[in-house]
Each structure stands twice: as C-alpha cells, then as structure tokens.
Short mmCIF file of C-alpha atoms in Angstrom, two decimals:
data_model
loop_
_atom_site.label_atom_id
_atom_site.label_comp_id
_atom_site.label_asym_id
_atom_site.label_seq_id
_atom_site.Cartn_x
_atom_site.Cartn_y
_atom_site.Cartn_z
CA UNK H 1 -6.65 -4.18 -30.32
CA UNK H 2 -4.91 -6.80 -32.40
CA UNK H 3 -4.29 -9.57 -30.07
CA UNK H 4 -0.82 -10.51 -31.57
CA UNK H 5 0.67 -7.17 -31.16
CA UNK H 6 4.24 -7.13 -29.86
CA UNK H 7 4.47 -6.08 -26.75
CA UNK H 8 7.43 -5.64 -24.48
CA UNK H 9 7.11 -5.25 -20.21
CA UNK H 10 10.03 -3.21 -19.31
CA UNK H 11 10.73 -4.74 -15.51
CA UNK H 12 10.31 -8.03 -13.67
CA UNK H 13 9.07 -7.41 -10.62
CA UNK H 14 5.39 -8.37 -9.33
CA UNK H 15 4.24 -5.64 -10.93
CA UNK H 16 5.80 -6.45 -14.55
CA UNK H 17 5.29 -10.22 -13.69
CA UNK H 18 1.32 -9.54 -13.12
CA UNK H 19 1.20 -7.72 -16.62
CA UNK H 20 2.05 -10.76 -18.13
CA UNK H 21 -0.32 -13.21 -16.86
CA UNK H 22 -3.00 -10.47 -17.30
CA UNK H 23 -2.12 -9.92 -21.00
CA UNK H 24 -2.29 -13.69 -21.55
CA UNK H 25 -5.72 -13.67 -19.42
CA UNK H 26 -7.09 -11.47 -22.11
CA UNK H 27 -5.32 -13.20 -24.96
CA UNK H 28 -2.03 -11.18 -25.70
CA UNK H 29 0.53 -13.77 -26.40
CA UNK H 30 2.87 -11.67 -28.43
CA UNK H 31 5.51 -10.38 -25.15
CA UNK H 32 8.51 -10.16 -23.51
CA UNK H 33 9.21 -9.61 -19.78
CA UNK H 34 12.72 -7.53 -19.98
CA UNK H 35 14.42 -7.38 -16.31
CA UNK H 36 17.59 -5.94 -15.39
CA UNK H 37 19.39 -8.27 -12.85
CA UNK H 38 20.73 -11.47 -13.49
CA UNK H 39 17.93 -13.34 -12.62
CA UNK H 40 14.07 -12.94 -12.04
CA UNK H 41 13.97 -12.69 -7.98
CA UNK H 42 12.89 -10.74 -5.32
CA UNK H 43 14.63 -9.36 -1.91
CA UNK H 44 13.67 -10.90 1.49
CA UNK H 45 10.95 -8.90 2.68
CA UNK H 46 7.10 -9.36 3.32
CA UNK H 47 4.13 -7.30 1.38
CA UNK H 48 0.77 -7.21 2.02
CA UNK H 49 -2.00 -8.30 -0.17
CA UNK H 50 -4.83 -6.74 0.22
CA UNK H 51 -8.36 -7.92 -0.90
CA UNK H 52 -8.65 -5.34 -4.00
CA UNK H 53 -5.38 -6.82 -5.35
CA UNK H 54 -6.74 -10.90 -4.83
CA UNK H 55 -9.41 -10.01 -7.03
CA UNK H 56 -7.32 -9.57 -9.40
CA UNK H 57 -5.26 -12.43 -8.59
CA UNK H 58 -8.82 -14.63 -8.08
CA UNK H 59 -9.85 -13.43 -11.63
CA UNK H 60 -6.21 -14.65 -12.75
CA UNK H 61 -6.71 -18.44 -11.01
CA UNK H 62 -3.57 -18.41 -9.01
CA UNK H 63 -5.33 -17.28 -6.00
CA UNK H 64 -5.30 -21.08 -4.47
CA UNK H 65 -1.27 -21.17 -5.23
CA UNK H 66 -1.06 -17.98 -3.17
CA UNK H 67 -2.65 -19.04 -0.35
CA UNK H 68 -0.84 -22.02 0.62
CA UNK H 69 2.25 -19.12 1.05
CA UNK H 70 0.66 -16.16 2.98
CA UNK H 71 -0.71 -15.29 6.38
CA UNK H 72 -4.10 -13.76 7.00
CA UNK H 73 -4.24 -10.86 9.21
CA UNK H 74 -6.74 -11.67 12.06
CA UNK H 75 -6.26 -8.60 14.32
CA UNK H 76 -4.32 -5.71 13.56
CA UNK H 77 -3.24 -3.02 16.28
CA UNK H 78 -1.94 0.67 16.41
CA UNK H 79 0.39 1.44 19.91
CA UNK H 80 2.78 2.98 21.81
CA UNK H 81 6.36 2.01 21.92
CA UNK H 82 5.57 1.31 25.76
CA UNK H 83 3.10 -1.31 24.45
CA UNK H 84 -0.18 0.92 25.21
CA UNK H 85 -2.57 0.20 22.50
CA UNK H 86 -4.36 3.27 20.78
CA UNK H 87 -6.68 1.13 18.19
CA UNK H 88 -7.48 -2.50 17.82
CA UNK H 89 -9.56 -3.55 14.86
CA UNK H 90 -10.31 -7.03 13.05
CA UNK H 91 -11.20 -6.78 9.54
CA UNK H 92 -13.56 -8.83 7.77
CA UNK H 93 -13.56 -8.76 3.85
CA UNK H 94 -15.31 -11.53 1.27
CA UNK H 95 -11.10 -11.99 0.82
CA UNK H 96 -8.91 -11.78 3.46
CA UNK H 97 -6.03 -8.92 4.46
CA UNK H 98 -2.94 -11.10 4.03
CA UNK H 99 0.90 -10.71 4.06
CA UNK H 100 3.09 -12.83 1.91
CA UNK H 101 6.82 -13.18 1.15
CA UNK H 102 7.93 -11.81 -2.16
CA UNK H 103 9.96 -14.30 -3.47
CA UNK H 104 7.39 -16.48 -2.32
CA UNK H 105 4.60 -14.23 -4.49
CA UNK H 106 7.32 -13.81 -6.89
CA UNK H 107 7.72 -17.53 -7.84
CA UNK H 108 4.36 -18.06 -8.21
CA UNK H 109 4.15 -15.49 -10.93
CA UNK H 110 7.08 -16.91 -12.61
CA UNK H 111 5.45 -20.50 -12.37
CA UNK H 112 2.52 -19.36 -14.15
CA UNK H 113 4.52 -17.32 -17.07
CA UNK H 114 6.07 -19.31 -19.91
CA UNK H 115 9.92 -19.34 -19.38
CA UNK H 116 10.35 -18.17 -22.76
CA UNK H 117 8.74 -15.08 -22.44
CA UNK H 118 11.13 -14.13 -19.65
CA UNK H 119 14.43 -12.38 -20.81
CA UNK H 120 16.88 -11.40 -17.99
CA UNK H 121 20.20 -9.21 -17.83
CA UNK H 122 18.40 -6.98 -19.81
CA UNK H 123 19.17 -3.62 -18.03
CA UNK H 124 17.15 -0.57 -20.20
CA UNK H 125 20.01 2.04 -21.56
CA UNK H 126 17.28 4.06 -23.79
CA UNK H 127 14.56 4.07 -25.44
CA UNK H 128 13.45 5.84 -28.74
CA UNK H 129 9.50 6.56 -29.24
CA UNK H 130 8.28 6.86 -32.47
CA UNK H 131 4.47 6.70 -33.81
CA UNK H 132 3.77 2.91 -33.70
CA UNK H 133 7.13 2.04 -33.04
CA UNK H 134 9.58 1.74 -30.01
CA UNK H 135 13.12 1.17 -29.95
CA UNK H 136 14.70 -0.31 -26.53
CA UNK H 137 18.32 -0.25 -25.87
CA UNK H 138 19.84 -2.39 -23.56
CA UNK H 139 23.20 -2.14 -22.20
CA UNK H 140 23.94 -5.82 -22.75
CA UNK H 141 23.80 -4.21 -26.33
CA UNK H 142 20.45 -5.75 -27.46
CA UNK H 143 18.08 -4.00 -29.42
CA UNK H 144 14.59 -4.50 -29.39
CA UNK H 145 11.31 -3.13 -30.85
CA UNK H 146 7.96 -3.53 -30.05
CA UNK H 147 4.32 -2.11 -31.22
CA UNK H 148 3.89 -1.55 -27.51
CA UNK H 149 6.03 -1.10 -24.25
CA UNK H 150 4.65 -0.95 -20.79
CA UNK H 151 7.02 0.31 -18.43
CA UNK H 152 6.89 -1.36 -15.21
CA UNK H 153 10.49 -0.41 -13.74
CA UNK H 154 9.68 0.94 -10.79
CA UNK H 155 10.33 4.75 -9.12
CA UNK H 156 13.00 5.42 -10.34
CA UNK H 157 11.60 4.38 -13.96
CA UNK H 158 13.96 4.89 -17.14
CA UNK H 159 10.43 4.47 -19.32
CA UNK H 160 9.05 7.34 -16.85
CA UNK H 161 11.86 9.70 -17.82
CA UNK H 162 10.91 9.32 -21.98
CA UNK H 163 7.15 9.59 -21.12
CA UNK H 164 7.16 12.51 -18.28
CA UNK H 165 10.56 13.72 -17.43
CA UNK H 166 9.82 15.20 -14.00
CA UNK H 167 12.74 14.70 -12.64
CA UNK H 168 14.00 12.62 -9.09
CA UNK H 169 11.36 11.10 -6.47
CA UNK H 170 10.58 13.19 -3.57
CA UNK H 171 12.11 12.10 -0.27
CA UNK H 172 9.97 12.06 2.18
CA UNK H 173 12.38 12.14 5.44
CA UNK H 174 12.66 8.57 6.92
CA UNK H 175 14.39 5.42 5.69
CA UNK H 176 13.17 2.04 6.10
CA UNK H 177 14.55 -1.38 7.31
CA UNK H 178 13.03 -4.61 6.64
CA UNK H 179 13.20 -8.33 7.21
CA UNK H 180 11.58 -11.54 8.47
CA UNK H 181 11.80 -13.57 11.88
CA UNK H 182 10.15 -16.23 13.29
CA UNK H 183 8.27 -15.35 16.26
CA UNK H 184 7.14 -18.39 18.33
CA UNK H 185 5.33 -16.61 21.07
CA UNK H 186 3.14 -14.18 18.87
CA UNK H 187 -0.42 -15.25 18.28
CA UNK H 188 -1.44 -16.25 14.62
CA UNK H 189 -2.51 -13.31 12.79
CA UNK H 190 -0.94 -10.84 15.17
CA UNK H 191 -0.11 -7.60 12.88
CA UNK H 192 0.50 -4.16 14.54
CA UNK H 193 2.16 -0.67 14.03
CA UNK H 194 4.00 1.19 17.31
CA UNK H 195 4.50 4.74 17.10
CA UNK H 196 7.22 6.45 19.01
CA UNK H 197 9.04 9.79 18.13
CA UNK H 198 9.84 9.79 14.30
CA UNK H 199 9.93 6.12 14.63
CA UNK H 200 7.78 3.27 13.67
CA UNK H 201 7.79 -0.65 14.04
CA UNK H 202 4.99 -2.58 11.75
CA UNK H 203 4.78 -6.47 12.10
CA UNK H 204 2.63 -8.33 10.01
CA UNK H 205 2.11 -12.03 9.57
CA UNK H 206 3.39 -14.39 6.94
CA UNK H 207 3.37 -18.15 7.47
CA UNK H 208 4.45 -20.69 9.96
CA UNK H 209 5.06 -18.29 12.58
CA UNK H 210 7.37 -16.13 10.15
CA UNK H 211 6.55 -12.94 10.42
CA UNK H 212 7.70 -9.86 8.25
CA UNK H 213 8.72 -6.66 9.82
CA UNK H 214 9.92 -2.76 8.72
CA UNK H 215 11.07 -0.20 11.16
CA UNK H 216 10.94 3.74 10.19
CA UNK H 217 13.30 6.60 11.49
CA UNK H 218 13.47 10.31 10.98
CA UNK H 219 17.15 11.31 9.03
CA UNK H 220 18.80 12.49 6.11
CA UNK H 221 18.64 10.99 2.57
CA UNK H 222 21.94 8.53 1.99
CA UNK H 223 22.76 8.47 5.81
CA UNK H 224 24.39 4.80 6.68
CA UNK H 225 24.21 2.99 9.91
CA UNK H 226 27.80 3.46 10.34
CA UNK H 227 29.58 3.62 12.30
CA UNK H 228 27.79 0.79 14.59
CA UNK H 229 26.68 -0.63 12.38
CA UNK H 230 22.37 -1.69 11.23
CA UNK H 231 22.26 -4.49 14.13
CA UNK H 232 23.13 -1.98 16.59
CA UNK H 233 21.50 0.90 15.19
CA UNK H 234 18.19 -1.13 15.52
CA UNK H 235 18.85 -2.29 18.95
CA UNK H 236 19.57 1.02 20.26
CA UNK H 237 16.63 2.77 18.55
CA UNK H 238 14.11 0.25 19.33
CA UNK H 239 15.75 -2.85 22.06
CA UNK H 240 13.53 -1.14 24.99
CA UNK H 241 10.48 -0.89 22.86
CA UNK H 242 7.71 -3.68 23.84
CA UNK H 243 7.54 -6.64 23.16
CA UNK H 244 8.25 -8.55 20.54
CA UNK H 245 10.20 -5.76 19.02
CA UNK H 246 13.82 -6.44 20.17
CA UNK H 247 13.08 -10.06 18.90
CA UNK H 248 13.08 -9.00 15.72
CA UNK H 249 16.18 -8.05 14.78
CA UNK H 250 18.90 -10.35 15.94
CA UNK H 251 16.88 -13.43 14.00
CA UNK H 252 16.79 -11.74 11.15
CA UNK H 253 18.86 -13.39 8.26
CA UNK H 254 18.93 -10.25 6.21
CA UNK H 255 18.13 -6.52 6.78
CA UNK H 256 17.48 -4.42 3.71
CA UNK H 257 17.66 -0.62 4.10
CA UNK H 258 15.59 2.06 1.82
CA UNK H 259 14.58 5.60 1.65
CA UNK H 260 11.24 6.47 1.65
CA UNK H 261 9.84 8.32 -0.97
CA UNK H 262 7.01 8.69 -3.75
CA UNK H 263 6.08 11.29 -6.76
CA UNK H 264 3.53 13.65 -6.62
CA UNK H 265 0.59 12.32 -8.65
CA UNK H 266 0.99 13.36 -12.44
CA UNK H 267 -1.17 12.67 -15.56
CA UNK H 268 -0.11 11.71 -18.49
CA UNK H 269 0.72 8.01 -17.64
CA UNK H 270 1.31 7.16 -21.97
CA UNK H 271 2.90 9.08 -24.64
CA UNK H 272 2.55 7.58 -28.20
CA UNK H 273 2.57 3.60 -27.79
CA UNK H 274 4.66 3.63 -23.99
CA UNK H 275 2.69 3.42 -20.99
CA UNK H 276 3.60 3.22 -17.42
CA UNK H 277 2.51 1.15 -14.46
CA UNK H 278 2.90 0.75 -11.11
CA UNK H 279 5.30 2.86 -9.10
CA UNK H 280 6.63 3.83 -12.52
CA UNK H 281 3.29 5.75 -13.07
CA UNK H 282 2.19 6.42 -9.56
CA UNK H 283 4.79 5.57 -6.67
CA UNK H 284 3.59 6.05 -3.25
CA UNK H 285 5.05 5.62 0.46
CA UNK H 286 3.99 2.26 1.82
CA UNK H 287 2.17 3.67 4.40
CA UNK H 288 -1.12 2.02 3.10
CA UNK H 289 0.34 -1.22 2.41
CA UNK H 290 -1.50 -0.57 -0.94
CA UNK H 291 2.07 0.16 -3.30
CA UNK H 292 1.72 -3.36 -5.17
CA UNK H 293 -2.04 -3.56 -4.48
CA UNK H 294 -2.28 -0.54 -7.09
CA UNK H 295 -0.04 -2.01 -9.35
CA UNK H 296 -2.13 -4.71 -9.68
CA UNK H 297 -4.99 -3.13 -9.94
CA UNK H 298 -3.70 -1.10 -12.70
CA UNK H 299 -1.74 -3.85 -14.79
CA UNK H 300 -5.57 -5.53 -14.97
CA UNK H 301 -7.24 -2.31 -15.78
CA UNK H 302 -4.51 -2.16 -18.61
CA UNK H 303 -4.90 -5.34 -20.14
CA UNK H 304 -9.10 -5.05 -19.84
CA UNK H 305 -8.57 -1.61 -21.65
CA UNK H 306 -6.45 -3.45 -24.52
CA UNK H 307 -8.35 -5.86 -25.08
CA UNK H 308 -11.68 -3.56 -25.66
CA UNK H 309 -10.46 -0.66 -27.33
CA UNK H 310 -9.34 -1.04 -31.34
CA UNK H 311 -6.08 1.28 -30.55
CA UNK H 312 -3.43 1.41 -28.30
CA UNK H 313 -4.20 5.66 -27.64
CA UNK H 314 -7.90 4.39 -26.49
CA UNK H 315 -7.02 2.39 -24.68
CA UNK H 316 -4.38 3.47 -22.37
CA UNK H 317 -6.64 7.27 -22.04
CA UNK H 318 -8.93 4.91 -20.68
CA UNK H 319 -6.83 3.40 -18.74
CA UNK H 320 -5.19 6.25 -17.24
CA UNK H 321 -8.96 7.84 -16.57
CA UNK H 322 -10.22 4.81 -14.69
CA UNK H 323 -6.99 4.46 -12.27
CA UNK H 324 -5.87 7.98 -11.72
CA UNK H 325 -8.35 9.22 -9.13
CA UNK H 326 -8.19 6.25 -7.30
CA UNK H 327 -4.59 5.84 -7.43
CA UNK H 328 -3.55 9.50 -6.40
CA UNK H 329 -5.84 9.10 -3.42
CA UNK H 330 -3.79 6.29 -2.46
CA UNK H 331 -0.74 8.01 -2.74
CA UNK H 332 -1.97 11.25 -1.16
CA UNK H 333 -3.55 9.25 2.32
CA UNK H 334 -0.49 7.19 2.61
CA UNK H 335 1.70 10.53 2.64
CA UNK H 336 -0.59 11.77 5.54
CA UNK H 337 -0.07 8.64 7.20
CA UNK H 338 3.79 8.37 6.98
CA UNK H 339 3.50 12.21 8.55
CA UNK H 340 1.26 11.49 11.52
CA UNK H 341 3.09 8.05 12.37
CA UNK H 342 6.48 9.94 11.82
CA UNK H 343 5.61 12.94 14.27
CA UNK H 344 8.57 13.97 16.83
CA UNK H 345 6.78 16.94 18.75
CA UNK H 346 6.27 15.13 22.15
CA UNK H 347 2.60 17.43 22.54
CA UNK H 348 1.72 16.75 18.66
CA UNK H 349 2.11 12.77 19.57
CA UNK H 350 0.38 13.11 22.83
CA UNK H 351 -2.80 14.62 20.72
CA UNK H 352 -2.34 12.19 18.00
CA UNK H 353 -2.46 8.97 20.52
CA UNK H 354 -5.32 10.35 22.14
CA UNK H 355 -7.41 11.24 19.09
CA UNK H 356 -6.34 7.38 18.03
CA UNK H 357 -7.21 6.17 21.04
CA UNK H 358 -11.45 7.84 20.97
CA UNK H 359 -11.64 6.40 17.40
CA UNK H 360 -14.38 3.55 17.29
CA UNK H 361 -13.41 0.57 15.71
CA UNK H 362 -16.07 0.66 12.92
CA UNK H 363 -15.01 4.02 12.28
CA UNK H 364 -11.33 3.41 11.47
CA UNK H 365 -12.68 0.19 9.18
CA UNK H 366 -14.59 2.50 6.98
CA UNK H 367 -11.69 5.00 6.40
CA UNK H 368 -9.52 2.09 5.13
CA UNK H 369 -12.39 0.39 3.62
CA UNK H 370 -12.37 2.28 0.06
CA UNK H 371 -9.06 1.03 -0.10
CA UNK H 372 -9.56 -2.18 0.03
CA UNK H 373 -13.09 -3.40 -0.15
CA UNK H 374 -13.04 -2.36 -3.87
CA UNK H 375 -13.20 -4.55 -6.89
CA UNK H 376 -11.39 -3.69 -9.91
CA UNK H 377 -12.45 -6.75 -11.84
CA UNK H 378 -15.95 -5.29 -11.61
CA UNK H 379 -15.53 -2.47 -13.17
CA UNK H 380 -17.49 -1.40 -16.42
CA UNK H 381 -14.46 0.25 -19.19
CA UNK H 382 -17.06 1.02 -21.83
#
C-alpha cells in the first residue's frame, strides 16, 4: 500500500495512540489522531501490560520509557475475602507481567507522536463510506476525508455502528470501581484477586508502592451508589474483607465507576476503506487483563498488514483473519472468568474455591500462558 495514503485514527486512547506510532514504524506518515475530549488524557486508573503487548511495544523502542513507570508483578494470588488463599503462582516470561498507570502509558505515547498529528475536540457526529473515500463529520463542524479510517473509539464505537450495526454492548451484570493508593505495608510485586459472593477485589502493582485497584459487585445496569454515597458503599461491601482491602479506599484520590460489559465476537471488522480496532472491533470484560493487550496486538497486526499488501481490502481481510481467532478466545475466557469470580450460590463458591484450591501451580500457568506468552511481532502475514 502507498505509504502516503491519508489516513485518519478515529480515537485517542492507547489504543488509537499505538496505531500511530505503529503506522509511522512501518512508514505511514500521512495521519491524523481525531479524539473527542478536550484534551489527549487518560482517567486515573492502572492496566496491565502483559508480555504479548511489550512485544509490540519492544518492537516500537519505547519499551525502556515504559519501564521506568510500571510495576512488575512478582507473585500473584487468587483468595477468599477471609484472606484464605486458593492459588498462588509466580510467572516467569522473557518480558515481565506488569501494571502501569494510564496517563502514565498515555504520555509516553503522546511523547513519541508528533504534536501535529494530534487533533483534539474532535467528537465523531457521522461518517459517510464511499469506495476509496470517507467522509468524517465532527460536531465541532469539521469535515474531514481520508483514503483510510481506522476506528479506534472504543465499545461504544460510532465507526462500529457504519461498519456492523449490531446494536448496544451486552451487560454483563456487575459494575466496576477503580483507583490507586499507596500501600506502604504490601510487599513489592504483591498482585491478587479475592472472591466473595458476586464480589471481587483485584490489586495489582504500579510503582513506588502505588498500587492500582478495581472492586466488582453483582447489580443492575445504571444503579448509583446513592444514597450513601461510593466511599461508603465500598466500605460496607468490602471494610471487613482482609487485609489490605479497607486500605484501599479512603486513600484513594479518585474513584471511577463503570459497567461491565463486552460484544459477542463478530466478523466483519472492515467495510470498504473503515476498519475497526480494539474494543471497537472486539470489546471484552477485563477479566483477563488482556482488553488493551489485544488492542495492541491488533493495531501492529494492522499496520504489518498495510504495509505488505498493495490494497487496503487485502490487507485489512488479512488482518481480520490473523486476529479474530485469537481475539474472540480472549473475549470468550474472560466472560467465563467474570462468571466464576462473580458466583453468589454459597455451595457453587464452596466448589469453585476448592477446585481452585487442588489446581497445581504449573497447571494454572499454562492455561494463561497462550495468552500471554505469545508474540505477535513474530508472526508470518504472507
């Protein structure tokens, strides 16, 4: 493909931010990064990095930048909201399992990405498809058109709805709260997950004893923390779990609250010259920690396919044939996941726990381990 096609990334987060610096790894120069707020930034919560996603970012050169803002994951733990632990395991990988602020992963992108590629306030109204030509309307009342758009907006994707039209996201039952503390008396690498009854607590490590955290609970789509408010919603729901759970939330600077949902896995990721990526193609509960590690993985598989194939249809078929398998097992595992972790039948949990509980370390390392001992960057397109 021609190298100085126009090309315009519909969405600025990591995943539309990683688009860019992999087009300009393989030598597209010719695009735009269009987001919708005010500003390129990113809300105060942690994500995980896995290693299939620092290949990427190795094969990019900003690995080094990265580093000096995450927190490697040393030992990570499955237990009980009484503190009993059901699995311990420490993963070893060439790269390491790592959790990293995303403004802090977020700056770094926008470090390496000329500033004048980066257009913000640019909130997608439509967005007319026509053979070799797109149309964007934005409701700042810019027009724009491009020989290609990727659409990296997210779940609730505006590109999604022109290419596939299915509809809403699926809710999946729970919401989610997340922030970041600073833990002084939790070891270095300390990450775990406590399962009670259609709740959950995950803690993962960032840097400098910061450490991110996300709680789950069973209830309805749209249902507030009113009247008590999120503080005390928290500390009611989880204060008497162990320790260092009811740290969390007091130290907390901000608490951001989401539903949980994803899409079921659908084909037919392009349409004309539009393609989608990330959760705009395949969204899928974070049970996995591997929702931006696809993304990334994809975005690269994107560019690779651009860059080898003469025309944009080639290309993003391959594309599309490389990623879906992999991607829709993602998204189908994490589902099962979010079920068992979310289970409220007191003899259901009891079975789960002890079934966790007999599973051999090296066991529960290989289920995980086609997840994310797996090298994109490797891969043969041709």
């Amino acid at each position: 493909m021609e190298k100085d096609i126009k090309i315009a990334i519909v969405g600025g987060g990591i995943g539309g931010l990683t688009t860019a610096l992999c087009l300009e790894h393989f030598g597209f120069k010719n695009y735009q990064v269009y987001e919708q707020a005010e500003e390129f930034k990113e809300i105060g919560a942690a994500i995980s990095l896995f290693p299939n996603a620092l290949n990427v970012y190795k094969e990019l050169a900003i690995i080094n930048q990265l580093s000096n803002k995450w927190g490697e994951i040393n030992t990570a733990y499955i237990k009980t909201d009484a503190g009993k632990t059901l699995t311990k395991a420490q993963p070893k990988y060439d790269l390491p399992l790592v959790c990293i602020h995303r403004a802090d992963i977020h700056s770094v992108l926008l470090e390496n990405i000329p500033k004048e590629k980066l257009q913000s306030n640019y909130k997608l109204k439509e967005l007319q498809t026509k053979e070799n030509k797109s149309t964007l309307h934005f409701e700042n009342g810019k027009v724009i058109d491009a020989d290609i758009i990727i659409g990296a907006d997210g779940i609730n994707s505006i590109v999604r709805k022109d290419v596939i039209n299915d509809g809403a996201p699926i809710f999946r039952g729970y919401n989610i709260w997340r922030g970041v503390t600073k833990l002084n008396d939790v070891p270095t690498g300390y990450s775990s997950e406590t399962w009670g009854e259609g709740k959950r607590v995950g803690i993962v490590p960032i840097k400098d004893n910061m450490f991110g955290w996300w709680v789950t609970r069973n209830e309805e789509e749209g249902q507030t923390d009113e009247p008590q408010g999120t503080l005390k919603k928290l500390l009611e729901n989880f204060g008497e779990w162990h320790q260092p759970i009811p740290q969390l939330f007091e130290n907390s600077s901000t608490i951001i609250k989401s539903k949980i949902g994803d899409r079921l896995p659908t084909k037919g990721w392009h349409k004309e010259n539009v393609v989608l990526i990330g959760d705009a193609a395949h969204p899928t509960t974070p049970n996995l920690g591997q929702g931006a590690c696809m993304a990334i993985e994809g975005v690269y598989l994107l560019a690779k396919c651009m860059s080898q194939f003469d025309d944009y249809k080639t290309a993003f078929s391959k594309y599309e044939s490389l990623h879906y398998k992999r991607s829709s097992d993602v998204v189908k595992q994490s589902l099962q996941n979010g079920k068992l972790g979310q289970l409220e039948n007191k003899v259901a949990i009891k079975a789960r726990n002890t079934l966790m509980k007999s599973l051999p370390e090296k066991l529960a390392l290989r289920m995980i381990d086609k997840f994310f001992n797996y090298d994109v960057t490797s891969i043969d397109i041709n």
